[in-house]
GROMACS .gro file of C-alpha atoms in nm:
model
  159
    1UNK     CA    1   1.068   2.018   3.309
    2UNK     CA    2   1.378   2.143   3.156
    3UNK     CA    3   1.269   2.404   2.857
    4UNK     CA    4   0.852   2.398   2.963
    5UNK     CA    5   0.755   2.643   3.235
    6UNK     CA    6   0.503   2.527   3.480
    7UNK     CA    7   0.530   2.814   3.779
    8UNK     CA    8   0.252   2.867   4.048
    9UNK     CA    9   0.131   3.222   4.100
   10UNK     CA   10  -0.020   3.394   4.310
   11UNK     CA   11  -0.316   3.416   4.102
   12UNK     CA   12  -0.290   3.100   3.872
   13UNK     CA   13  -0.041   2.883   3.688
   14UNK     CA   14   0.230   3.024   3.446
   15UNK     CA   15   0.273   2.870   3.145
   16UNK     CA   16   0.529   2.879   2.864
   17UNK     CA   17   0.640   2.611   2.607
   18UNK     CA   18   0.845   2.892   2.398
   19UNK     CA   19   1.155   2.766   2.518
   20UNK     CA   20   1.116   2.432   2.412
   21UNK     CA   21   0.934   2.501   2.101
   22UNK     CA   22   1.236   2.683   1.996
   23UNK     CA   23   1.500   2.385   2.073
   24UNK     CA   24   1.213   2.149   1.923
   25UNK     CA   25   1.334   2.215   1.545
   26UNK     CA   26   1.692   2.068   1.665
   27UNK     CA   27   1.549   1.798   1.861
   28UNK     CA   28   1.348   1.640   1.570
   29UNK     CA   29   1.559   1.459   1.406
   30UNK     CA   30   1.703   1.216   1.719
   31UNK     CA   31   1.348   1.148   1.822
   32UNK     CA   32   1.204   0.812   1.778
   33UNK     CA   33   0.924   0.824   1.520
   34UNK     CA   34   0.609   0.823   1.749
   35UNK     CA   35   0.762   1.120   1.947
   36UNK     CA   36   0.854   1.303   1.709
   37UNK     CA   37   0.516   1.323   1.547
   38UNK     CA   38   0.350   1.401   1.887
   39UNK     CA   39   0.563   1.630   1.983
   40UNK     CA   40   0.563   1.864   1.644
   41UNK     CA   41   0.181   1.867   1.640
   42UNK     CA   42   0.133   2.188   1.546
   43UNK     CA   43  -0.164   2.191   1.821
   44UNK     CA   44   0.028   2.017   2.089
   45UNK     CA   45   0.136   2.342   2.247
   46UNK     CA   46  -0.175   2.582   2.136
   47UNK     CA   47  -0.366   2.645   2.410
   48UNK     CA   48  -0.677   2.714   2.180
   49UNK     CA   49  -0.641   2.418   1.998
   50UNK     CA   50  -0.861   2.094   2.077
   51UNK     CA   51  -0.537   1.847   2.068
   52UNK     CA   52  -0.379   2.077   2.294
   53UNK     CA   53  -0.291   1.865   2.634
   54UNK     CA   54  -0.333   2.165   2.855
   55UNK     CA   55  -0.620   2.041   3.063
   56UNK     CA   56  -0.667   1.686   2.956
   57UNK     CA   57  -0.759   1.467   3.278
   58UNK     CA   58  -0.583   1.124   3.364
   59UNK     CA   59  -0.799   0.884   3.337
   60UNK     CA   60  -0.667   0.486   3.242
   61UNK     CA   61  -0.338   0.326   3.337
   62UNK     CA   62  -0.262   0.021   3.125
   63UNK     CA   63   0.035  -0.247   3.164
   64UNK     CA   64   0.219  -0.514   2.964
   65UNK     CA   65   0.422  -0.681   2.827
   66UNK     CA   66   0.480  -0.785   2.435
   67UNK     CA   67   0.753  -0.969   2.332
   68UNK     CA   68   0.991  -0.954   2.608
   69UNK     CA   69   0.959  -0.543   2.610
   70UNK     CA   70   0.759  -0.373   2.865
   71UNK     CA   71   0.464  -0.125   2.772
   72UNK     CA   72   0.264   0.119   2.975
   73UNK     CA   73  -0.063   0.329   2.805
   74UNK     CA   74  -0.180   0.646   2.985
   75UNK     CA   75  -0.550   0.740   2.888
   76UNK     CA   76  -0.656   1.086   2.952
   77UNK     CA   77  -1.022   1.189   2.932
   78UNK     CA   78  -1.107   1.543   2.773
   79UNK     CA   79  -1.255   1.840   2.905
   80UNK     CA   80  -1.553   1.889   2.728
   81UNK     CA   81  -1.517   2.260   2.723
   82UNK     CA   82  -1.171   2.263   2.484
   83UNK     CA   83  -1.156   1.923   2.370
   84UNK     CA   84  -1.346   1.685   2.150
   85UNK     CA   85  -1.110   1.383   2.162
   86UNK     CA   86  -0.971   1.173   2.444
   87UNK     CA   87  -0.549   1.094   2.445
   88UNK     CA   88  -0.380   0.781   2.456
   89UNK     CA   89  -0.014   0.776   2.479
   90UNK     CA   90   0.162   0.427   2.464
   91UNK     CA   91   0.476   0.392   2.552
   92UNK     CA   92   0.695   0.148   2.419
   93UNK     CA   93   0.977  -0.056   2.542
   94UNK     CA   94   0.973   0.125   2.907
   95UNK     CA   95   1.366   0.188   3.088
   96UNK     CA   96   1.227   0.383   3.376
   97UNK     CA   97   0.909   0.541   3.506
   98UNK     CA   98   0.958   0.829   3.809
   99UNK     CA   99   0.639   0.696   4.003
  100UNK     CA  100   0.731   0.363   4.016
  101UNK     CA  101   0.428   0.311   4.253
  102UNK     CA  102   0.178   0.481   3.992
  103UNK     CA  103  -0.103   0.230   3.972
  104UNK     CA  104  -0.433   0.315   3.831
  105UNK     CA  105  -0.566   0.447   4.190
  106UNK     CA  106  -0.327   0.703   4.181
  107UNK     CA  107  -0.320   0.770   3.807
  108UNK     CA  108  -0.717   0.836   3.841
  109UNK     CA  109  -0.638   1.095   4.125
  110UNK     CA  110  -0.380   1.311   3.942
  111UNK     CA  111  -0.488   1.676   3.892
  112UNK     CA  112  -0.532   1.800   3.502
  113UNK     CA  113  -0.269   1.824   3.257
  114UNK     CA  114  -0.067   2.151   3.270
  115UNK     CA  115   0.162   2.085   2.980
  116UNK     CA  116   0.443   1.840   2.893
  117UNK     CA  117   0.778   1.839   2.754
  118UNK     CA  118   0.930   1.517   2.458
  119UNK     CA  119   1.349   1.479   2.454
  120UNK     CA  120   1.539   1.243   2.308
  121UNK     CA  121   1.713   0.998   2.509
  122UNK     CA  122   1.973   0.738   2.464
  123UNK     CA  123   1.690   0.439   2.522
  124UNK     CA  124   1.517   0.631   2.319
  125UNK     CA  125   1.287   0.942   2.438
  126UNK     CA  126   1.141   1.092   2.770
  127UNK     CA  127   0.846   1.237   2.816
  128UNK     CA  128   0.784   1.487   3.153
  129UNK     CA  129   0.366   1.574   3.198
  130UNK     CA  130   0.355   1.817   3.450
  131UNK     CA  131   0.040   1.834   3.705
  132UNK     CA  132  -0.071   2.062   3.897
  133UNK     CA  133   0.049   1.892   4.215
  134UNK     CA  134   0.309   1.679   4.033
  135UNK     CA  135   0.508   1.515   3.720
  136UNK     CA  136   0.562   1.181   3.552
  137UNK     CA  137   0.841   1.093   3.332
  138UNK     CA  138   0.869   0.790   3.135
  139UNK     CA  139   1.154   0.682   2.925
  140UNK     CA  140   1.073   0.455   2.650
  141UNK     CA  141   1.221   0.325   2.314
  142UNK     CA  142   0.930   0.535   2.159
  143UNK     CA  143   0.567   0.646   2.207
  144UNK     CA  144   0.254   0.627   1.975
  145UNK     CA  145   0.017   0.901   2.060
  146UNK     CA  146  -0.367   0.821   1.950
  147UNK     CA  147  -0.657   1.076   1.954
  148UNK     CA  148  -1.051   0.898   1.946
  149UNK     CA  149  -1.365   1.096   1.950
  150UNK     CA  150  -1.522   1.180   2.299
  151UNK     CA  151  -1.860   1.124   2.456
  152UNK     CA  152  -1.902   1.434   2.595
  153UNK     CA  153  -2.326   1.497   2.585
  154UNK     CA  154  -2.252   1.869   2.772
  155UNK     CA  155  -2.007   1.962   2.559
  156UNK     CA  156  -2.082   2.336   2.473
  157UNK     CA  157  -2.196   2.426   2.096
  158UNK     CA  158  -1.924   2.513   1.848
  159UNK     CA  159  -1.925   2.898   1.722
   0.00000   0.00000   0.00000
């Protein structure tokens, strides 16, 4: 990622969005609509916050096609000790993916969610998510970013 840190330590995984979150305020305005609301959630980044995607597992790999314009949907399954929602992240209008072999084998095998980083781009946006053991990027006219209720029956009680 360009702004996001993901580092591996010696004892764990470094993480810092600070960067970014700083350029974000500039950025806003040159996003496409979807990514811009996704990406200015003010839980996004909070790493104590249930929408945060820290953590969030992949889970389905959806593809299409709608009116002459390719679309992909990632679905990522929650961890039922931080979240109470799944994520679904549908990208529109697709220019490039970097795992042009991701099918939804692989997509099932990827590691957790360590964080992720929105920028405009001239088709429209990118969007990096960083893994523990790798990143996707997927440029798109836009993304719509949906949040449903999870089944999670061991989900811990709320204090």
């Amino acid at each position: 990622m360009k702004y996001v840190k993901v580092e591996a330590t010696g004892t764990g995984d470094f993480l810092d969005p600070d960067r970014y979150l700083g350029l974000l305020p500039t950025l806003v305005n040159v996003l496409p609509p979807g990514a811009r609301a996704f990406s200015v959630d003010p839980d996004h980044y909070n790493f104590f916050s249930r929408r945060c995607v820290k953590d969030l597992k992949p889970d389905t790999l959806l593809r299409g096609e709608t009116v002459g314009e390719d679309w992909l949907q990632l679905g990522f399954r929650h961890n039922c000790w931080k979240h109470e929602e799944d994520l679904s992240i549908r990208y529109l209008g697709i220019s490039s993916l970097s795992l042009d072999t991701i099918n939804e084998l692989d997509w099932a095998s990827f590691h957790a969610v360590t964080l992720d980083e929105i920028l405009p781009h001239k088709h429209g946006c990118s969007h990096e998510i960083g893994f523990l053991d790798r990143s996707l990027t997927v440029v798109s006219r836009d993304l719509i970013a949906t949040w449903t209720e999870a089944d999670c029956p061991d989900k811990p009680p709320r204090s």
